[in-house]
């Protein structure tokens, strides 16, 4: 009787004799045909684009072995013979440390790719038996549901295809176009260019529903997007950020959500070789028009050096610190289908702004520096729209782009002609709010209903479904622009807001008791000119920041640092906000309020 591994090998060889399996040319399945001991496994980590610098690990609870993927997403994990099989291998993307990919390795297997497909299938297999025949069966279920994206009748091995390459062709093109998830019971397949296209697949079902594919005139070819992104990355790596060179990838009227234009990159990134554009994700595509083709919203994985001292306070060499974040842009061809695909800018172009999620936890602090128990976590959003203070010229690219913006509304519009305003911010006028306010705020008029509110944050249960609403293309920003005495309202294209994995209260940024006691004394003592605190970056985040709301910008650190701050750096107040961002730009925040300031 043949061994299980021999059976898997025979089946896998028949599965992999197709070039569609990853766009590579290999036909090996990476599984030994005899029950030999294999002490290492290799493969690629990919989500469409390769996942660079991913941490790959396997453990039995007592012993762990780890490695890191290279620039192409390839990895080799050694010393796996010490573990029991089937073995689960987990990969963590440094750009999204709260999101893990995984795969399953059987005894004798030499190749193990780690992708959204292997992640979803591994989770489904964990509910039953993880055997070679079951892996083949459930892989076929997924392939059948993706028949419009995987061409040809030949079977596909998602787990151990030695020919797979993350190059936006073959099977990897499917990962660029389809989001694959497992919700605990079913496989959930969603079109990335058109998230309205979705199917729910029972892993035990033989004839699964098939995910529809968007029309050819309502998506862009992933391999062409990959070339555009690679060219953009090359401009940074070579240090050639001249307007002439960037015109190869940016339309002349390009402007992102920070207000950066085509001629600003060389001014902002004085260390361009440290910038890295490591991959892309399609967020949504739009049908072609008579003049615009292949328009899509995409998300770039963007690593950049810090540009301001306050981003890593106390570090004299702050420009060498690398920040990971996502950079959302639109791409399109203009004039004719044969013209080059280029970046056109951000969602609000020709204006500058963004909307992100925020979670806040509030604690009251006694004179001894010990806080009372946590409050309930509040969920909300903030609208960050730069605006120059009254009587002052624009001090940033964003303020310049918004020089005649009067107000911005966050709007939900589930269907045409049906809209509801969720949140609004307005420009500060002379005599309103504090001097130097450089953003649009909730309520600048002190005589307005509810009094003055010079913040840009709103909390409430109506924002709980905002991420899902935005993925469905229902969230927009209405920008009111002043033209003399008249006002004109412009609606943005759909705004994408992504929710991070739920963060436990214990992972919110905290201040040590000593720092809280020092702040309490500092705020209550008029003549005290400095305060010493320790800022600590929470797990899975890059930085931690503190602000009283009275200073131009918060003080931030990467990692952990002990700081001595003056009032112009950290104002004296009865409450302080300690915050940290994820790579989406969403904020987790702890507010400390002193009982006796």
Coordinates of C-alpha atoms in Angstrom, one line a residue:
X1 CA 0.0 0.0 0.0
X2 CA 1.4 3.4 -1.0
X3 CA 2.3 5.8 1.8
X4 CA 0.4 9.0 2.3
X5 CA 3.3 11.0 1.1
X6 CA 3.7 9.0 -2.1
X7 CA 0.1 9.5 -2.8
X8 CA 0.4 13.2 -2.3
X9 CA 3.4 13.3 -4.6
X10 CA 1.5 11.5 -7.4
X11 CA -1.5 13.8 -7.1
X12 CA 0.6 16.9 -6.8
X13 CA 2.6 16.1 -10.0
X14 CA -0.6 16.0 -11.9
X15 CA -1.7 19.2 -10.3
X16 CA 1.4 21.2 -11.2
X17 CA 2.1 20.4 -14.8
X18 CA 0.7 23.8 -15.9
X19 CA 2.3 27.1 -16.4
X20 CA -0.7 28.8 -14.8
X21 CA 0.5 27.7 -11.4
X22 CA 2.1 31.0 -10.4
X23 CA 3.5 32.2 -13.7
X24 CA 6.7 30.3 -13.2
X25 CA 8.0 27.6 -15.3
X26 CA 8.5 24.9 -12.6
X27 CA 6.5 21.7 -12.5
X28 CA 8.0 20.3 -9.3
X29 CA 5.6 19.9 -6.3
X30 CA 8.2 20.2 -3.6
X31 CA 7.1 16.9 -1.9
X32 CA 9.4 13.9 -1.5
X33 CA 8.1 10.7 -3.0
X34 CA 9.5 8.6 -0.1
X35 CA 9.1 9.2 3.7
X36 CA 12.5 10.8 4.1
X37 CA 13.4 13.4 6.7
X38 CA 13.5 17.0 5.3
X39 CA 15.0 19.6 7.6
X40 CA 14.2 22.7 5.6
X41 CA 11.4 24.1 3.5
X42 CA 11.5 27.0 1.0
X43 CA 8.9 29.0 -0.8
X44 CA 7.5 32.5 -1.3
X45 CA 5.4 34.8 0.9
X46 CA 3.0 36.8 -1.3
X47 CA -0.3 38.7 -1.3
X48 CA -0.1 39.4 -5.0
X49 CA 3.0 41.5 -4.4
X50 CA 5.8 39.7 -2.6
X51 CA 6.0 40.3 1.1
X52 CA 9.5 41.6 1.8
X53 CA 11.2 41.2 5.2
X54 CA 8.4 39.0 6.5
X55 CA 9.2 37.0 9.7
X56 CA 8.5 33.3 9.1
X57 CA 8.3 31.0 12.1
X58 CA 7.4 27.5 13.2
X59 CA 7.1 26.4 16.8
X60 CA 5.9 23.5 18.9
X61 CA 5.4 25.7 21.9
X62 CA 8.8 25.0 23.5
X63 CA 11.1 25.5 20.5
X64 CA 10.8 28.1 17.7
X65 CA 12.7 28.4 14.4
X66 CA 12.5 31.6 12.4
X67 CA 13.7 33.3 9.2
X68 CA 13.1 36.3 7.0
X69 CA 11.9 36.7 3.4
X70 CA 14.1 38.5 0.9
X71 CA 13.1 41.3 -1.5
X72 CA 11.4 38.8 -3.8
X73 CA 9.4 37.2 -1.0
X74 CA 11.5 34.0 -1.0
X75 CA 12.4 32.4 2.3
X76 CA 14.1 29.2 3.6
X77 CA 13.2 27.9 7.0
X78 CA 15.7 25.4 8.5
X79 CA 15.6 23.0 11.5
X80 CA 12.0 21.8 10.9
X81 CA 12.7 18.1 11.4
X82 CA 12.3 18.6 15.1
X83 CA 8.6 19.3 14.8
X84 CA 5.6 17.1 14.4
X85 CA 3.8 17.1 11.1
X86 CA 1.5 18.4 9.6
X87 CA 3.4 21.6 10.6
X88 CA 1.9 25.1 10.5
X89 CA 4.2 27.9 9.4
X90 CA 3.2 31.5 10.0
X91 CA 4.4 34.7 8.3
X92 CA 4.1 38.2 9.7
X93 CA 4.1 41.1 7.3
X94 CA 6.1 44.0 8.9
X95 CA 3.7 46.5 7.2
X96 CA 0.8 44.8 9.0
X97 CA 2.1 43.0 12.1
X98 CA -1.4 42.2 13.3
X99 CA -2.2 40.3 10.1
X100 CA -0.6 36.8 9.7
X101 CA -0.4 34.5 6.7
X102 CA 0.1 30.8 7.2
X103 CA 0.5 27.5 5.4
X104 CA 0.7 23.8 6.1
X105 CA 3.8 21.5 5.6
X106 CA 3.5 17.7 5.4
X107 CA 6.3 15.3 6.2
X108 CA 8.8 15.3 3.3
X109 CA 7.6 18.5 1.8
X110 CA 10.3 20.8 0.5
X111 CA 8.3 23.7 -0.9
X112 CA 5.7 25.7 1.0
X113 CA 4.3 28.9 -0.4
X114 CA 2.5 31.3 2.0
X115 CA -0.4 33.2 0.5
X116 CA -4.0 34.3 1.2
X117 CA -5.1 31.0 -0.4
X118 CA -3.0 28.8 1.9
X119 CA -4.0 30.9 4.9
X120 CA -7.7 30.5 4.3
X121 CA -7.4 26.8 3.4
X122 CA -5.2 26.1 6.4
X123 CA -7.8 27.6 8.7
X124 CA -10.5 25.5 7.0
X125 CA -8.5 22.4 7.3
X126 CA -7.9 23.0 11.0
X127 CA -11.6 22.2 11.6
X128 CA -11.2 18.7 10.2
X129 CA -8.4 16.5 9.0
X130 CA -5.2 17.8 7.5
X131 CA -4.3 15.0 5.2
X132 CA -3.0 14.9 1.6
X133 CA -6.3 13.8 0.0
X134 CA -8.2 16.5 2.0
X135 CA -5.7 19.2 0.9
X136 CA -6.2 18.2 -2.7
X137 CA -10.0 18.1 -2.3
X138 CA -10.4 21.5 -0.6
X139 CA -7.9 23.1 -3.0
X140 CA -10.1 22.0 -5.9
X141 CA -13.1 23.5 -4.2
X142 CA -11.4 26.9 -4.1
X143 CA -10.1 26.5 -7.7
X144 CA -13.6 25.8 -8.9
X145 CA -14.9 28.9 -7.2
X146 CA -12.2 31.0 -8.9
X147 CA -12.8 29.5 -12.4
X148 CA -13.1 33.1 -13.8
X149 CA -9.6 34.0 -12.5
X150 CA -7.7 30.7 -13.0
X151 CA -7.8 29.7 -16.6
X152 CA -7.7 26.1 -17.8
X153 CA -9.0 22.8 -16.4
X154 CA -5.7 21.6 -14.9
X155 CA -5.6 21.3 -11.1
X156 CA -3.7 23.9 -9.0
X157 CA -1.6 23.2 -5.9
X158 CA -1.8 26.3 -3.8
X159 CA 0.5 24.9 -1.1
X160 CA 3.7 23.4 -2.7
X161 CA 4.0 24.7 -6.3
X162 CA 7.7 25.0 -6.9
X163 CA 7.0 27.1 -10.0
X164 CA 5.0 29.8 -8.2
X165 CA 6.4 33.4 -8.4
X166 CA 4.9 36.6 -7.0
X167 CA 5.1 38.5 -10.2
X168 CA 1.4 39.5 -10.9
X169 CA 1.0 36.8 -13.5
X170 CA -0.6 33.4 -13.5
X171 CA -2.0 32.4 -10.1
X172 CA -0.3 35.4 -8.5
X173 CA -2.5 37.7 -10.8
X174 CA -5.5 36.1 -9.1
X175 CA -4.2 37.2 -5.7
X176 CA -4.0 40.8 -7.0
X177 CA -7.6 40.6 -8.1
X178 CA -9.3 38.5 -5.4
X179 CA -9.5 38.8 -1.6
X180 CA -9.6 35.3 0.0
X181 CA -10.6 34.9 3.6
X182 CA -12.0 32.3 6.0
X183 CA -14.7 33.5 8.4
X184 CA -14.6 30.5 10.7
X185 CA -17.1 28.5 8.7
X186 CA -16.8 29.4 5.0
X187 CA -14.4 30.7 2.4
X188 CA -15.2 34.3 1.5
X189 CA -14.1 35.4 -2.0
X190 CA -14.3 39.1 -2.9
X191 CA -13.3 40.9 -6.1
X192 CA -10.8 43.7 -5.3
X193 CA -11.6 45.8 -8.4
X194 CA -15.4 45.5 -7.6
X195 CA -16.0 44.5 -3.9
X196 CA -19.7 44.2 -4.7
X197 CA -18.8 40.9 -6.4
X198 CA -18.6 38.2 -3.6
X199 CA -19.3 34.6 -3.0
X200 CA -19.5 32.5 0.2
X201 CA -18.1 29.0 -0.3
X202 CA -18.7 26.0 1.9
X203 CA -15.4 24.1 2.1
X204 CA -17.3 20.8 2.1
X205 CA -19.4 21.7 -0.9
X206 CA -18.6 20.0 -4.2
X207 CA -20.2 22.5 -6.6
X208 CA -19.3 25.9 -5.1
X209 CA -20.6 29.2 -6.4
X210 CA -18.2 30.9 -8.9
X211 CA -17.0 34.4 -8.2
X212 CA -17.8 36.7 -11.1
X213 CA -15.0 38.7 -12.8
X214 CA -15.3 42.4 -13.5
X215 CA -15.7 43.4 -17.1
X216 CA -12.4 44.0 -18.9
X217 CA -13.2 47.8 -19.2
X218 CA -13.6 48.0 -15.4
X219 CA -10.1 46.8 -14.2
X220 CA -6.5 47.3 -14.9
X221 CA -4.0 44.5 -15.6
X222 CA -2.0 43.7 -12.4
X223 CA 1.3 43.1 -14.3
X224 CA 1.1 46.6 -15.8
X225 CA 0.4 48.1 -12.3
X226 CA 3.4 46.1 -11.0
X227 CA 5.6 47.7 -13.6
X228 CA 4.4 51.2 -12.8
X229 CA 5.0 50.6 -9.1
X230 CA 8.5 49.2 -9.8
X231 CA 9.3 52.3 -11.9
X232 CA 8.2 54.6 -9.1
X233 CA 10.3 52.6 -6.6
X234 CA 13.3 52.9 -9.0
X235 CA 13.0 56.7 -9.0
X236 CA 13.6 56.7 -5.3
X237 CA 16.3 54.0 -5.3
X238 CA 18.3 55.9 -7.9
X239 CA 17.7 59.2 -6.3
X240 CA 16.3 60.7 -9.5
X241 CA 13.2 62.6 -8.3
X242 CA 13.4 65.2 -11.0
X243 CA 10.1 66.3 -12.6
X244 CA 11.2 64.9 -15.9
X245 CA 11.9 61.5 -14.5
X246 CA 8.7 61.4 -12.3
X247 CA 6.6 62.3 -15.4
X248 CA 7.2 58.7 -16.4
X249 CA 4.9 57.6 -13.5
X250 CA 3.0 60.7 -12.4
X251 CA 0.5 62.8 -14.4
X252 CA 1.5 66.5 -14.5
X253 CA -1.4 67.5 -12.2
X254 CA -0.6 64.8 -9.6
X255 CA -1.4 65.7 -6.0
X256 CA -1.7 63.3 -3.1
X257 CA -3.7 63.6 0.1
X258 CA -0.8 65.5 1.8
X259 CA -0.7 68.1 -1.0
X260 CA 2.5 66.8 -2.5
X261 CA 2.8 67.5 -6.2
X262 CA 5.2 66.2 -8.9
X263 CA 7.8 68.9 -8.0
X264 CA 7.6 68.3 -4.2
X265 CA 9.2 64.9 -3.9
X266 CA 12.8 66.1 -4.2
X267 CA 12.1 68.7 -1.6
X268 CA 10.5 66.3 0.9
X269 CA 12.7 63.2 0.6
X270 CA 16.3 64.4 1.0
X271 CA 17.3 60.7 1.5
X272 CA 15.4 59.2 -1.4
X273 CA 17.5 56.0 -1.5
X274 CA 15.9 55.1 1.9
X275 CA 12.4 55.2 0.5
X276 CA 11.0 51.8 -0.6
X277 CA 7.8 51.1 -2.5
X278 CA 7.5 47.4 -1.9
X279 CA 4.2 46.4 -3.4
X280 CA 0.6 47.3 -4.1
X281 CA -3.0 46.2 -3.5
X282 CA -5.9 47.0 -5.7
X283 CA -8.7 48.7 -3.6
X284 CA -11.2 49.5 -6.3
X285 CA -11.5 50.1 -10.1
X286 CA -13.9 52.1 -12.1
X287 CA -15.4 51.6 -15.6
X288 CA -13.7 53.3 -18.5
X289 CA -15.0 56.5 -19.9
X290 CA -14.4 58.1 -23.3
X291 CA -11.2 59.8 -22.0
X292 CA -10.1 57.9 -18.9
X293 CA -9.1 54.2 -18.9
X294 CA -7.9 51.7 -16.3
X295 CA -8.7 54.0 -13.4
X296 CA -8.1 52.2 -10.1
X297 CA -7.5 53.1 -6.5
X298 CA -4.4 51.2 -5.2
X299 CA -2.5 51.0 -1.9
X300 CA 1.3 51.1 -1.9
X301 CA 3.4 49.6 0.9
X302 CA 5.6 52.6 1.5
X303 CA 8.7 52.9 3.7
X304 CA 10.2 56.3 4.2
X305 CA 12.7 58.1 6.4
X306 CA 11.4 60.5 9.0
X307 CA 11.1 64.1 7.8
X308 CA 10.7 66.0 11.0
X309 CA 12.6 66.0 14.3
X310 CA 9.4 65.8 16.3
X311 CA 8.6 62.4 14.7
X312 CA 11.5 60.9 16.8
X313 CA 12.2 63.5 19.4
X314 CA 15.7 63.4 20.9
X315 CA 17.2 61.6 17.9
X316 CA 19.7 63.8 16.1
X317 CA 19.9 61.4 13.3
X318 CA 16.1 61.0 12.8
X319 CA 16.2 60.9 9.0
X320 CA 17.8 57.5 9.2
X321 CA 14.7 56.1 11.0
X322 CA 12.4 54.3 8.6
X323 CA 8.6 54.5 8.9
X324 CA 6.3 52.0 7.3
X325 CA 2.9 53.2 6.1
X326 CA 0.4 52.7 3.3
X327 CA 0.1 55.3 0.5
X328 CA -3.3 55.3 -1.2
X329 CA -3.3 56.7 -4.8
X330 CA -5.3 56.5 -8.0
X331 CA -3.9 55.4 -11.3
X332 CA -5.3 56.0 -14.8
X333 CA -4.6 56.3 -18.5
X334 CA -5.7 59.5 -20.2
X335 CA -6.8 60.3 -23.7
X336 CA -6.6 56.8 -25.2
X337 CA -6.2 53.2 -24.1
X338 CA -2.7 53.0 -25.5
X339 CA -1.4 55.9 -23.5
X340 CA 0.8 55.1 -20.4
X341 CA -0.7 54.2 -17.1
X342 CA 0.3 56.8 -14.4
X343 CA -0.5 57.9 -10.9
X344 CA -3.0 60.8 -10.8
X345 CA -3.0 61.5 -7.0
X346 CA -5.1 61.1 -3.9
X347 CA -8.9 60.7 -3.3
X348 CA -9.4 64.5 -2.7
X349 CA -7.3 65.8 -5.6
X350 CA -7.1 68.8 -6.2
X351 CA -7.5 69.2 -2.4
X352 CA -5.5 67.6 0.5
X353 CA -7.0 65.6 3.4
X354 CA -7.6 62.2 4.9
X355 CA -10.1 60.5 7.2
X356 CA -9.0 57.7 9.6
X357 CA -10.4 55.7 12.5
X358 CA -9.5 56.4 16.1
X359 CA -10.0 54.3 19.3
X360 CA -9.7 56.2 22.6
X361 CA -9.5 54.9 26.2
X362 CA -9.7 57.4 29.1
X363 CA -8.2 57.1 32.6
X364 CA -8.3 59.5 35.6
X365 CA -5.0 59.9 37.4
X366 CA -4.4 60.7 41.1
X367 CA -1.7 62.8 42.6
X368 CA 0.4 59.6 43.2
X369 CA 0.5 58.9 39.5
X370 CA -1.7 55.8 39.6
X371 CA -4.6 55.8 37.2
X372 CA -8.0 54.5 37.9
X373 CA -9.4 51.5 35.9
X374 CA -9.9 51.9 32.2
X375 CA -13.0 53.5 30.8
X376 CA -14.9 51.9 27.9
X377 CA -13.1 52.2 24.6
X378 CA -14.7 54.9 22.3
X379 CA -14.7 54.4 18.6
X380 CA -14.6 57.4 16.2
X381 CA -13.0 59.1 13.2
X382 CA -10.8 62.1 12.6
X383 CA -10.8 64.3 9.5
X384 CA -7.3 65.7 8.9
X385 CA -7.6 68.7 6.5
X386 CA -4.7 71.2 6.6
X387 CA -5.8 74.8 6.6
X388 CA -3.7 77.9 7.2
X389 CA -4.6 80.0 10.3
X390 CA -6.5 83.3 9.8
X391 CA -4.2 86.0 8.4
X392 CA -1.2 83.7 7.8
X393 CA 0.1 82.3 4.5
X394 CA 0.1 78.6 3.9
X395 CA 2.9 76.8 5.8
X396 CA 2.7 73.4 4.1
X397 CA 1.8 71.8 0.8
X398 CA -1.5 70.7 2.2
X399 CA -2.4 74.2 3.4
X400 CA -1.5 75.6 0.0
X401 CA -3.8 73.0 -1.8
X402 CA -6.7 73.9 0.6
X403 CA -6.3 77.7 0.5
X404 CA -9.9 78.2 -0.5
X405 CA -11.5 75.2 1.3
X406 CA -14.2 76.3 3.7
X407 CA -15.6 73.0 5.0
X408 CA -15.5 69.2 4.6
X409 CA -18.3 66.7 5.2
X410 CA -17.8 63.0 5.7
X411 CA -20.8 61.5 3.8
X412 CA -22.3 58.1 3.5
X413 CA -24.1 57.6 0.2
X414 CA -25.3 53.9 -0.2
X415 CA -27.0 54.8 -3.5
X416 CA -27.2 57.8 -5.9
X417 CA -29.2 60.7 -4.5
X418 CA -29.3 59.2 -1.0
X419 CA -26.7 60.8 1.3
X420 CA -26.3 61.4 5.0
X421 CA -23.6 63.6 6.7
X422 CA -21.7 61.7 9.3
X423 CA -19.2 64.4 10.4
X424 CA -18.2 67.9 9.4
X425 CA -15.2 70.2 10.0
X426 CA -14.9 73.9 9.1
X427 CA -12.3 76.6 8.6
X428 CA -11.3 78.7 11.6
X429 CA -12.1 82.5 11.3
X430 CA -10.4 85.4 12.9
X431 CA -10.8 85.3 16.7
X432 CA -12.0 81.7 16.8
X433 CA -10.1 78.8 18.4
X434 CA -6.5 79.1 19.6
X435 CA -4.0 81.0 17.6
X436 CA -2.1 78.8 15.1
X437 CA -4.9 76.2 14.5
X438 CA -3.9 74.8 11.2
X439 CA -6.7 72.3 10.5
X440 CA -10.4 72.4 9.8
X441 CA -12.2 71.8 13.1
X442 CA -15.6 70.6 14.4
X443 CA -17.0 73.8 15.7
X444 CA -14.8 76.9 15.4
X445 CA -17.6 79.4 16.5
X446 CA -17.7 79.8 20.3
X447 CA -21.3 81.1 20.0
X448 CA -22.5 78.1 18.0
X449 CA -24.6 75.3 19.4
X450 CA -22.7 73.4 22.0
X451 CA -19.9 76.0 22.1
X452 CA -16.4 75.9 20.6
X453 CA -14.9 72.6 19.6
X454 CA -11.4 73.1 18.1
X455 CA -10.7 69.4 17.5
X456 CA -11.1 67.3 14.5
X457 CA -12.4 64.1 16.2
X458 CA -15.9 62.7 16.6
X459 CA -16.8 59.6 18.5
X460 CA -20.0 57.6 18.3
X461 CA -21.7 54.3 17.4
X462 CA -22.5 55.5 13.9
X463 CA -18.9 55.0 12.9
X464 CA -18.8 51.3 13.9
X465 CA -19.5 50.1 10.4
X466 CA -17.4 52.7 8.6
X467 CA -14.7 50.3 7.3
X468 CA -17.3 48.0 5.8
X469 CA -19.2 51.0 4.3
X470 CA -16.1 52.3 2.7
X471 CA -15.2 49.0 1.2
X472 CA -18.6 48.9 -0.4
X473 CA -17.9 52.3 -2.0
X474 CA -20.4 54.2 0.1
X475 CA -18.1 56.8 1.9
X476 CA -17.2 60.1 0.3
X477 CA -15.9 63.5 1.4
X478 CA -17.8 66.6 0.2
X479 CA -15.4 69.6 0.0
X480 CA -16.9 73.1 0.1
X481 CA -14.7 75.5 -1.8
X482 CA -15.1 79.3 -1.6
X483 CA -15.0 81.2 -4.9
X484 CA -15.5 84.8 -4.0
X485 CA -18.8 85.1 -2.2
X486 CA -20.0 81.8 -3.7
X487 CA -19.5 78.3 -2.4
X488 CA -19.0 75.2 -4.6
X489 CA -19.3 71.6 -3.3
X490 CA -17.1 68.9 -4.8
X491 CA -17.5 65.3 -4.0
X492 CA -14.5 63.0 -3.8
X493 CA -14.4 59.5 -5.3
X494 CA -15.1 56.7 -2.8
X495 CA -12.8 57.0 0.3
X496 CA -11.2 53.8 1.6
X497 CA -11.0 53.5 5.4
X498 CA -9.6 50.2 6.7
X499 CA -10.0 48.9 10.3
X500 CA -7.1 47.3 12.1
X501 CA -7.5 44.1 14.1
X502 CA -9.2 44.9 17.4
X503 CA -6.6 46.1 19.9
X504 CA -6.9 45.0 23.5
X505 CA -6.8 47.7 26.2
X506 CA -3.5 46.3 27.4
X507 CA -1.8 47.2 24.0
X508 CA -2.9 50.9 24.1
X509 CA 0.0 53.3 24.8
X510 CA 0.7 53.8 28.4
X511 CA 2.8 56.2 30.6
X512 CA 4.7 54.8 33.6
X513 CA 3.5 55.9 37.1
X514 CA 6.6 58.1 37.5
X515 CA 5.8 60.0 34.3
X516 CA 2.2 60.5 35.3
X517 CA 3.2 61.8 38.7
X518 CA 5.7 64.2 37.0
X519 CA 3.0 65.4 34.6
X520 CA 0.6 66.0 37.4
X521 CA 3.2 68.2 39.2
X522 CA 4.2 69.9 36.0
X523 CA 0.7 70.9 35.1
X524 CA -0.1 72.2 38.6
X525 CA 3.1 74.2 39.1
X526 CA 3.2 77.5 37.1
X527 CA 7.0 78.1 37.6
X528 CA 8.1 74.5 36.7
X529 CA 9.8 74.7 33.3
X530 CA 10.4 71.1 32.4
X531 CA 8.9 67.7 32.9
X532 CA 10.6 64.3 32.5
X533 CA 8.6 61.5 31.1
X534 CA 9.2 58.1 29.4
X535 CA 7.4 57.3 26.2
X536 CA 7.1 53.6 25.2
X537 CA 5.9 52.4 21.8
X538 CA 3.1 49.7 22.1
X539 CA 3.5 46.2 20.6
X540 CA 3.1 46.1 16.8
X541 CA 3.4 49.9 16.5
X542 CA 6.2 52.0 15.3
X543 CA 6.0 55.1 17.5
X544 CA 4.4 56.7 20.5
X545 CA 3.4 60.3 20.7
X546 CA 2.2 62.7 23.5
X547 CA 0.3 65.9 23.2
X548 CA -1.7 68.3 25.4
X549 CA -3.4 69.9 22.3
X550 CA -1.7 73.2 23.1
X551 CA 1.5 72.7 21.0
X552 CA 1.9 72.8 17.2
X553 CA 2.5 69.1 16.9
X554 CA 2.9 66.1 19.2
X555 CA 6.2 64.8 20.5
X556 CA 6.9 61.3 19.2
X557 CA 9.5 58.6 19.7
X558 CA 10.4 55.4 18.0
X559 CA 10.9 52.6 20.5
X560 CA 11.4 53.9 24.0
X561 CA 13.0 57.1 25.2
X562 CA 13.2 59.2 28.4
X563 CA 12.5 62.9 27.6
X564 CA 12.9 66.3 29.2
X565 CA 10.3 68.6 27.7
X566 CA 9.6 72.4 28.1
X567 CA 6.1 74.1 27.8
X568 CA 6.6 75.0 24.2
X569 CA 7.2 71.3 23.4
X570 CA 4.5 69.9 25.8
X571 CA 1.9 72.3 27.1
X572 CA 0.5 72.4 30.6
X573 CA -3.0 71.0 30.8
X574 CA -5.3 68.9 32.9
X575 CA -5.2 66.0 30.4
X576 CA -2.7 64.5 28.0
X577 CA -3.2 62.2 25.0
X578 CA -0.7 59.4 24.4
X579 CA -1.2 58.0 20.8
X580 CA 0.1 55.5 18.3
X581 CA -0.7 54.9 14.7
X582 CA -0.9 51.7 12.6
X583 CA 0.3 51.6 9.0
X584 CA -3.2 52.5 7.8
X585 CA -2.9 55.8 9.7
X586 CA -5.6 54.8 12.3
X587 CA -4.9 55.9 15.9
X588 CA -5.1 54.1 19.2
X589 CA -5.1 56.7 22.0
X590 CA -5.1 56.8 25.8
X591 CA -6.2 60.0 27.5
X592 CA -5.0 60.7 31.0
X593 CA -7.1 63.2 32.9
X594 CA -5.7 64.5 36.2
X595 CA -8.1 64.7 39.2
X596 CA -6.3 67.7 40.8
X597 CA -4.3 69.6 38.1

